[in-house]
Coordinates of C-alpha atoms in Angstrom, one line a residue:
M1 CA 156.8 188.8 -26.9
R2 CA 158.6 187.9 -30.6
K3 CA 160.7 190.7 -31.3
S4 CA 161.1 190.9 -35.6
N5 CA 163.3 191.8 -38.1
F6 CA 162.2 194.9 -40.5
L7 CA 163.9 195.1 -42.9
I8 CA 163.0 198.5 -44.3
V9 CA 165.0 200.1 -47.1
M10 CA 162.8 202.9 -47.8
L11 CA 159.6 203.7 -49.1
V12 CA 158.5 202.2 -52.3
L13 CA 159.2 205.5 -54.5
S14 CA 160.9 206.5 -57.8
S15 CA 163.4 209.2 -56.4
I16 CA 163.6 212.9 -58.3
V17 CA 167.1 213.6 -57.6
S18 CA 167.4 217.6 -56.7
I19 CA 171.1 218.3 -57.6
Y20 CA 172.5 221.5 -56.5
V21 CA 175.6 222.6 -58.5
P22 CA 177.3 226.5 -58.9
T23 CA 177.4 227.5 -62.1
V24 CA 180.2 227.5 -64.1
S25 CA 182.2 230.2 -63.1
A26 CA 182.8 228.0 -60.1
A27 CA 185.2 225.7 -62.4
R28 CA 188.1 227.4 -62.1
Y29 CA 188.5 225.8 -58.7
L30 CA 190.3 223.0 -59.1
P31 CA 189.5 219.9 -58.2
F32 CA 186.0 219.7 -58.9
T33 CA 184.3 218.8 -55.7
V34 CA 181.4 216.4 -55.1
G35 CA 179.4 215.5 -51.7
D36 CA 178.9 212.1 -51.4
N37 CA 178.0 210.6 -47.9
D38 CA 179.9 207.2 -47.6
T39 CA 183.0 205.3 -48.4
P40 CA 183.1 203.1 -51.6
Q41 CA 182.9 199.4 -49.8
N42 CA 185.7 198.2 -52.4
V43 CA 187.0 198.8 -56.1
D44 CA 185.6 195.5 -57.6
P45 CA 182.7 196.3 -59.2
A46 CA 181.8 192.2 -59.3
N47 CA 181.2 192.7 -55.4
A48 CA 179.7 195.9 -55.1
Y49 CA 176.0 196.2 -54.2
D50 CA 175.6 199.7 -52.9
S51 CA 174.8 203.1 -54.8
V52 CA 177.7 204.7 -52.9
S53 CA 180.3 202.3 -54.4
Y54 CA 178.7 202.6 -58.0
D55 CA 179.3 206.5 -57.4
T56 CA 182.9 205.8 -57.7
L57 CA 183.1 202.7 -59.7
N58 CA 180.6 204.0 -62.9
Q59 CA 183.7 206.8 -63.2
V60 CA 186.6 204.1 -63.3
Y61 CA 184.8 201.3 -64.8
E62 CA 182.2 200.4 -68.0
G63 CA 180.2 197.7 -69.3
L64 CA 179.8 196.7 -72.7
Y65 CA 176.2 198.1 -72.5
T66 CA 175.0 201.2 -70.9
Y67 CA 171.4 202.2 -70.0
N68 CA 169.9 205.2 -72.1
L69 CA 169.6 207.7 -69.3
A70 CA 168.2 210.2 -72.1
S71 CA 165.3 208.1 -72.8
P72 CA 162.1 207.6 -70.8
D73 CA 162.5 204.0 -71.0
M74 CA 166.3 203.5 -70.2
E75 CA 166.9 201.1 -72.8
S76 CA 170.4 199.2 -72.7
I77 CA 172.7 201.2 -75.3
P78 CA 176.1 200.3 -76.5
M79 CA 179.1 201.5 -74.2
L80 CA 182.7 199.1 -75.0
A81 CA 180.3 197.7 -77.4
S82 CA 180.4 199.2 -80.6
A83 CA 176.6 198.0 -81.8
M84 CA 173.8 196.4 -80.0
G85 CA 174.3 192.7 -80.5
T86 CA 172.9 189.9 -82.5
W87 CA 170.7 187.3 -80.5
D88 CA 169.7 183.8 -82.3
V89 CA 166.2 182.1 -82.9
T90 CA 166.8 180.3 -79.7
N91 CA 167.3 183.6 -77.8
T92 CA 170.0 181.9 -76.1
N93 CA 173.4 183.1 -78.0
L94 CA 174.3 187.1 -78.4
T95 CA 176.9 188.3 -80.3
I96 CA 178.6 191.5 -79.6
E97 CA 180.9 193.4 -81.5
L98 CA 183.5 195.6 -79.7
R99 CA 185.0 199.1 -80.0
E100 CA 188.6 199.0 -81.4
D101 CA 189.7 201.8 -80.0
V102 CA 189.8 201.3 -76.5
V103 CA 192.6 201.5 -74.0
F104 CA 192.7 200.2 -70.0
H105 CA 194.1 203.3 -67.7
D106 CA 197.4 201.7 -68.0
G107 CA 197.7 201.8 -71.7
T108 CA 197.0 197.7 -72.0
P109 CA 194.4 196.9 -74.9
F110 CA 190.7 196.4 -74.6
N111 CA 189.6 193.4 -76.6
A112 CA 187.6 189.9 -76.5
T113 CA 190.0 188.1 -74.1
A114 CA 189.6 190.6 -71.5
V115 CA 185.0 190.4 -71.9
V116 CA 185.7 186.7 -71.7
W117 CA 188.2 186.9 -68.6
N118 CA 185.7 189.2 -67.0
F119 CA 182.8 187.3 -67.3
E120 CA 183.9 183.6 -66.4
R121 CA 184.9 185.7 -63.1
I122 CA 181.4 187.0 -62.4
N123 CA 180.7 183.5 -63.2
Y124 CA 182.8 181.9 -60.6
F125 CA 181.6 184.1 -57.9
A126 CA 177.9 183.3 -58.9
L127 CA 178.4 179.6 -58.7
N128 CA 180.1 180.0 -55.2
E129 CA 178.0 182.4 -53.9
M130 CA 180.8 184.3 -53.3
S131 CA 179.4 187.9 -54.1
D132 CA 177.1 190.1 -52.8
P133 CA 175.4 190.4 -55.9
Y134 CA 175.6 187.0 -56.9
T135 CA 172.1 185.6 -57.0
L136 CA 171.5 188.3 -60.1
Y137 CA 173.8 186.2 -61.9
L138 CA 171.5 182.5 -61.6
N139 CA 168.3 181.7 -62.6
D140 CA 165.4 180.6 -60.6
D141 CA 166.5 177.2 -60.4
G142 CA 170.3 178.3 -58.8
D143 CA 171.6 177.6 -62.8
P144 CA 173.7 180.3 -64.1
I145 CA 172.2 182.4 -66.7
L146 CA 175.1 182.4 -68.4
N147 CA 176.7 178.9 -69.6
R148 CA 179.8 180.6 -71.4
T149 CA 181.4 183.1 -73.1
E150 CA 183.5 182.5 -76.5
I151 CA 186.0 184.5 -78.3
I152 CA 184.8 184.3 -82.4
D153 CA 187.8 187.4 -82.9
D154 CA 189.8 189.6 -81.6
F155 CA 187.0 192.2 -80.9
T156 CA 183.6 190.0 -81.2
V157 CA 182.4 187.7 -78.0
K158 CA 179.4 185.3 -78.2
F159 CA 177.4 185.0 -74.8
V160 CA 175.8 181.3 -74.2
L161 CA 173.2 181.5 -72.0
N162 CA 171.4 178.1 -70.5
K163 CA 168.7 179.0 -71.4
P164 CA 166.4 182.8 -72.3
F165 CA 166.9 185.4 -70.0
A166 CA 164.6 188.2 -70.6
V167 CA 167.0 191.1 -69.1
W168 CA 170.4 190.0 -70.2
E169 CA 171.0 193.0 -71.9
Q170 CA 170.1 194.7 -69.2
M171 CA 172.5 192.7 -66.9
L172 CA 175.4 193.9 -69.5
A173 CA 174.8 197.5 -68.5
F174 CA 174.7 196.6 -64.8
T175 CA 177.6 197.8 -63.2
G176 CA 178.2 194.4 -61.8
S177 CA 179.0 193.4 -65.2
S178 CA 181.9 196.2 -65.7
I179 CA 185.2 195.2 -67.4
I180 CA 188.3 195.7 -65.4
K181 CA 191.6 195.0 -66.6
P182 CA 192.7 191.2 -66.3
N183 CA 194.6 190.2 -63.7
E184 CA 194.9 186.5 -62.6
A185 CA 195.9 187.4 -58.7
Y186 CA 192.2 188.5 -59.1
A187 CA 190.3 185.7 -61.0
E188 CA 189.1 184.2 -58.1
D189 CA 189.3 187.1 -55.3
F190 CA 187.8 190.7 -55.3
L191 CA 190.0 193.6 -55.2
T192 CA 189.7 195.8 -52.1
L193 CA 190.2 199.4 -51.4
S194 CA 194.0 199.4 -51.4
D195 CA 193.9 197.5 -54.7
P196 CA 194.4 199.3 -58.3
A197 CA 191.3 200.3 -59.8
I198 CA 191.8 199.6 -64.1
G199 CA 189.7 200.8 -66.0
T200 CA 188.5 202.1 -69.3
G201 CA 185.9 205.1 -67.8
P202 CA 186.7 208.6 -68.3
F203 CA 188.5 209.0 -64.9
K204 CA 191.2 207.4 -63.2
L205 CA 191.2 206.2 -59.6
V206 CA 194.0 207.6 -57.6
E207 CA 193.2 207.5 -53.9
I208 CA 190.6 206.5 -51.2
E209 CA 190.9 207.7 -47.9
P210 CA 187.7 206.1 -46.0
D211 CA 185.4 208.5 -44.1
T212 CA 187.4 211.6 -45.9
S213 CA 187.4 211.1 -49.6
V214 CA 187.9 209.6 -53.4
T215 CA 189.8 211.5 -55.7
F216 CA 190.1 211.0 -59.3
E217 CA 192.0 211.9 -62.1
R218 CA 190.8 212.4 -65.9
F219 CA 191.9 209.4 -68.3
E220 CA 193.9 211.1 -70.9
D221 CA 193.4 208.2 -73.5
Y222 CA 190.0 208.3 -72.7
Y223 CA 188.2 206.7 -76.5
S224 CA 185.7 210.0 -76.4
G225 CA 188.2 212.5 -75.3
P226 CA 189.1 213.8 -72.2
A227 CA 186.9 214.9 -70.1
N228 CA 186.5 218.3 -69.1
I229 CA 186.9 217.8 -65.9
T230 CA 190.9 217.2 -65.3
S231 CA 190.7 216.3 -61.5
M232 CA 187.7 215.4 -59.1
V233 CA 187.0 215.0 -55.7
Y234 CA 184.1 213.2 -53.9
T235 CA 184.2 214.4 -50.3
I236 CA 182.8 212.2 -47.7
I237 CA 179.7 214.0 -45.4
S238 CA 177.4 211.4 -43.7
D239 CA 175.2 213.9 -42.2
G240 CA 173.0 215.4 -44.7
E241 CA 172.3 218.9 -42.8
V242 CA 176.0 219.3 -42.8
A243 CA 176.2 218.0 -46.7
S244 CA 173.0 220.6 -47.2
T245 CA 175.2 223.4 -45.8
A246 CA 178.3 222.9 -47.2
M247 CA 176.6 223.0 -50.7
L248 CA 174.6 226.2 -49.6
N249 CA 177.9 227.7 -48.9
H250 CA 179.5 227.1 -52.1
E251 CA 182.2 224.7 -50.6
L252 CA 181.3 222.1 -53.0
H253 CA 180.6 222.0 -56.8
Y254 CA 177.9 219.2 -56.9
G255 CA 175.6 217.8 -54.1
G256 CA 172.2 217.7 -52.6
V257 CA 170.6 219.2 -50.6
L258 CA 167.8 218.5 -48.2
A259 CA 164.4 219.0 -49.5
E260 CA 163.6 221.6 -46.5
H261 CA 166.6 223.7 -48.6
L262 CA 165.1 223.7 -51.3
D263 CA 164.0 227.2 -51.1
Q264 CA 167.4 228.6 -50.3
A265 CA 169.1 226.8 -52.9
E266 CA 166.4 228.0 -55.5
A267 CA 166.8 231.5 -54.5
D268 CA 171.0 231.5 -55.0
P269 CA 171.6 233.1 -58.2
D270 CA 174.6 230.8 -58.7
I271 CA 173.0 227.7 -58.1
T272 CA 172.1 225.7 -60.7
I273 CA 168.9 223.1 -59.6
E274 CA 168.8 219.9 -62.0
R275 CA 165.8 217.7 -61.6
V276 CA 166.1 214.3 -63.3
K277 CA 164.3 211.0 -62.9
T278 CA 166.7 208.2 -61.8
T279 CA 167.1 204.4 -62.1
V280 CA 166.9 204.0 -58.2
V281 CA 163.8 203.3 -56.3
F282 CA 163.5 203.4 -52.7
Y283 CA 161.5 200.3 -50.5
L284 CA 160.2 200.7 -47.2
Q285 CA 160.1 196.6 -46.9
L286 CA 159.0 194.2 -44.8
G287 CA 160.6 191.0 -43.3
Y288 CA 158.2 189.0 -44.4
H289 CA 160.5 185.6 -43.3
Q290 CA 159.8 187.3 -39.6
I291 CA 156.5 189.4 -39.5
P292 CA 153.4 187.2 -39.7
W293 CA 150.7 188.2 -42.4
H294 CA 148.0 190.6 -40.0
Q295 CA 150.9 192.8 -38.5
R296 CA 152.3 193.5 -42.4
K297 CA 149.1 194.2 -43.5
A298 CA 148.5 196.5 -40.6
F299 CA 152.2 198.2 -41.1
Q300 CA 151.2 198.7 -44.4
F301 CA 148.0 200.4 -44.0
A302 CA 149.5 202.5 -41.0
W303 CA 152.2 204.2 -42.7
N304 CA 151.2 207.7 -43.8
Y305 CA 152.7 208.1 -47.5
T306 CA 151.3 211.4 -48.4
Y307 CA 152.9 212.9 -45.3
Y308 CA 156.1 210.9 -46.0
L309 CA 155.9 212.4 -49.7
E310 CA 154.8 215.8 -49.0
E311 CA 156.4 216.9 -45.8
T312 CA 159.5 215.2 -45.5
L313 CA 160.3 214.7 -49.1
Q314 CA 158.5 218.2 -50.1
G315 CA 157.4 216.8 -53.0
E316 CA 160.6 216.0 -54.5
A317 CA 159.9 212.2 -55.2
Y318 CA 156.6 210.5 -56.0
E319 CA 155.1 207.0 -55.1
L320 CA 155.1 204.0 -57.9
H321 CA 152.0 203.0 -59.3
T322 CA 153.8 199.4 -58.9
P323 CA 157.1 198.2 -57.2
I324 CA 158.1 197.8 -61.1
P325 CA 158.2 201.2 -62.7
A326 CA 157.0 202.0 -66.2
G327 CA 159.5 201.4 -68.6
M328 CA 161.0 198.4 -67.0
N329 CA 160.4 194.7 -68.1
Y330 CA 157.3 192.9 -66.7
H331 CA 155.8 196.7 -65.0
N332 CA 152.1 195.9 -65.1
E333 CA 149.9 199.1 -64.6
S334 CA 146.6 196.7 -63.6
I335 CA 147.9 196.2 -60.6
E336 CA 145.3 196.7 -58.0
G337 CA 144.8 196.7 -54.0
L338 CA 148.0 198.5 -53.4
P339 CA 147.7 200.0 -50.0
Y340 CA 147.0 203.6 -48.4
Y341 CA 147.0 205.2 -45.1
N342 CA 144.3 204.2 -43.5
V343 CA 144.6 203.6 -39.6
T344 CA 140.8 202.2 -38.9
L345 CA 142.1 199.3 -41.2
A346 CA 145.3 198.6 -39.8
R347 CA 144.2 198.2 -36.6
Q348 CA 141.8 196.0 -37.5
Y349 CA 144.2 194.1 -38.8
M350 CA 146.1 194.0 -35.3
L351 CA 143.1 193.1 -33.6
D352 CA 142.0 189.8 -36.0
S353 CA 145.9 189.2 -35.7
T354 CA 146.1 184.9 -35.0
D355 CA 150.5 185.5 -34.1
P356 CA 149.8 184.0 -30.5
D357 CA 152.3 186.9 -28.9
V358 CA 149.6 189.4 -30.2
V359 CA 147.1 187.3 -29.1
T360 CA 148.5 187.4 -25.4
E361 CA 148.9 190.8 -25.5
L362 CA 145.6 191.8 -27.1
A363 CA 144.1 189.7 -24.2
K364 CA 145.1 192.3 -21.3
Y365 CA 143.1 195.2 -23.3
P366 CA 140.0 193.5 -24.2
T367 CA 137.9 196.5 -24.8
L368 CA 140.5 197.6 -26.9
A369 CA 138.3 199.1 -30.6
V370 CA 139.5 200.4 -33.9
D371 CA 137.5 203.6 -32.8
D372 CA 139.5 204.4 -29.7
A373 CA 141.2 207.5 -29.4
D374 CA 144.9 207.6 -30.5
T375 CA 146.2 208.1 -27.0
V376 CA 144.7 204.6 -26.0
W377 CA 146.9 203.0 -28.5
E378 CA 149.7 205.3 -28.0
T379 CA 149.9 204.2 -24.2
I380 CA 150.1 200.1 -25.4
A381 CA 152.9 201.3 -27.9
T382 CA 155.2 203.0 -25.0
S383 CA 154.0 201.0 -22.7
A384 CA 156.1 197.1 -21.3
T385 CA 153.6 195.5 -23.2
P386 CA 153.2 197.1 -26.8
L387 CA 151.1 194.3 -29.2
Y388 CA 154.0 194.4 -31.2
S389 CA 157.7 194.7 -31.4
V390 CA 159.7 195.7 -34.1
N391 CA 162.8 196.4 -35.3
F392 CA 163.7 199.6 -38.1
T393 CA 166.9 198.3 -39.3
R394 CA 168.6 200.9 -41.4
Y395 CA 172.4 202.4 -41.9
T396 CA 173.6 205.9 -41.1
S397 CA 171.5 208.8 -43.2
T398 CA 169.5 211.4 -42.5
G399 CA 166.8 210.6 -44.5
L400 CA 166.4 207.3 -42.9
E401 CA 166.3 209.0 -39.3
K402 CA 163.3 211.0 -40.5
I403 CA 161.6 207.4 -41.2
L404 CA 162.5 206.2 -38.4
T405 CA 160.7 209.4 -36.5
Q406 CA 157.6 208.5 -38.5
L407 CA 157.5 205.4 -38.4
V408 CA 157.6 205.3 -34.2
D409 CA 154.5 208.0 -34.5
N410 CA 152.6 206.0 -37.1
Y411 CA 153.2 202.8 -35.8
A412 CA 152.1 203.8 -32.0
D413 CA 148.7 204.5 -33.5
I414 CA 148.2 200.6 -34.1
G415 CA 150.0 199.9 -30.7
V416 CA 153.1 198.8 -32.2
K417 CA 156.4 200.0 -30.6
V418 CA 159.4 200.7 -33.0
V419 CA 162.7 199.8 -32.2
D420 CA 165.7 201.3 -34.0
W421 CA 167.9 198.7 -35.2
H422 CA 171.2 200.3 -36.8
I423 CA 173.3 198.1 -39.3
G424 CA 176.7 199.6 -37.5
D425 CA 175.9 198.0 -34.1
W426 CA 175.7 194.3 -35.6
G427 CA 178.2 195.0 -38.5
T428 CA 178.5 195.7 -42.0
W429 CA 175.8 196.1 -44.3
T430 CA 177.5 193.7 -46.8
E431 CA 177.4 191.1 -43.3
W432 CA 173.9 191.6 -42.2
S433 CA 172.4 191.6 -45.7
Q434 CA 174.2 188.2 -46.8
T435 CA 173.2 187.0 -43.4

């Protein structure tokens, strides 16, 4: 029996994040404490590719553009650029004027030279397949999106693309395109957690204590004026239940609470709840290189989408109609035929499988039918010879543990055994994802 890798990041849905913040009276307690669930992997925006790292990097570094989170389309808007750039008629040359009032955290002026140095570095990593997000900077043919970056004057740059690329402006708003202070020691190497993180953002990174905390202090010479928060600490709490308790006990100023504790948070007069759409989309993703077609179809229809959204997430998120959400380029509202919860259909896909391993197992159950009781299928799934065995690949997360529990339950109804396959037992997420 084949044992396939089942890559699951999360269910396809766009998260509505509920943040729970004590009222402004708590601001007198300094530093301002924020709950986060892990240590950033490094302090290099060119090599980070996870939301936890971005939580830190986005306080320290900035890009030429950023996303307009106040807009339903979340379009790119200027940040270190003084205005949106100008494209030529070929849509391969984008000229951008830069702000002239920006300095890095050590007082070094920000200018066109810094921009060119950063994008030459990003292209070097992409061409040598070194960074985690390197593929994002390559065209489908493997050539780099960016041919070169030119200095027009001290505060004007031009991006020359190898061919038109529809989302280059969005790439300039991506955290991976953030500007770090040029340092030739890192022109072809990455910053580590112990290296100085010098950007232009509203906060300076003071210290990272792995698995414990990330400490910031505000940048007094920030071009938009210093932040209202003078010092800030991300307290790392990997367990969602523990993090919820800390928030509800007012041990944090800003953080999240598991959906099942929402009523308690709402009843607390000293907690303010913010619900905002985020730029994050979570996917329950199948490893299609390993899992045959019939099994993939069965898995899609065996997952109880409604239960996950309404019971596990308590209605605090919603399912996307398509994998690309409204407001993003290439969204297609007319897509039809998306999967839904239908155990009968899922069982039929398993019975119709042409995968040799599944056919061998099915031969042991010649009378198995789609309308057999759940207990019949569940007995097969928990036996020494399930119809199929699949890994749930995950990292440490309360939410993913809940998904694991549901997967085991839902997929037992189609004779499939789900094995918990933890990234930490194999190596780091970065090592696994590159493999």
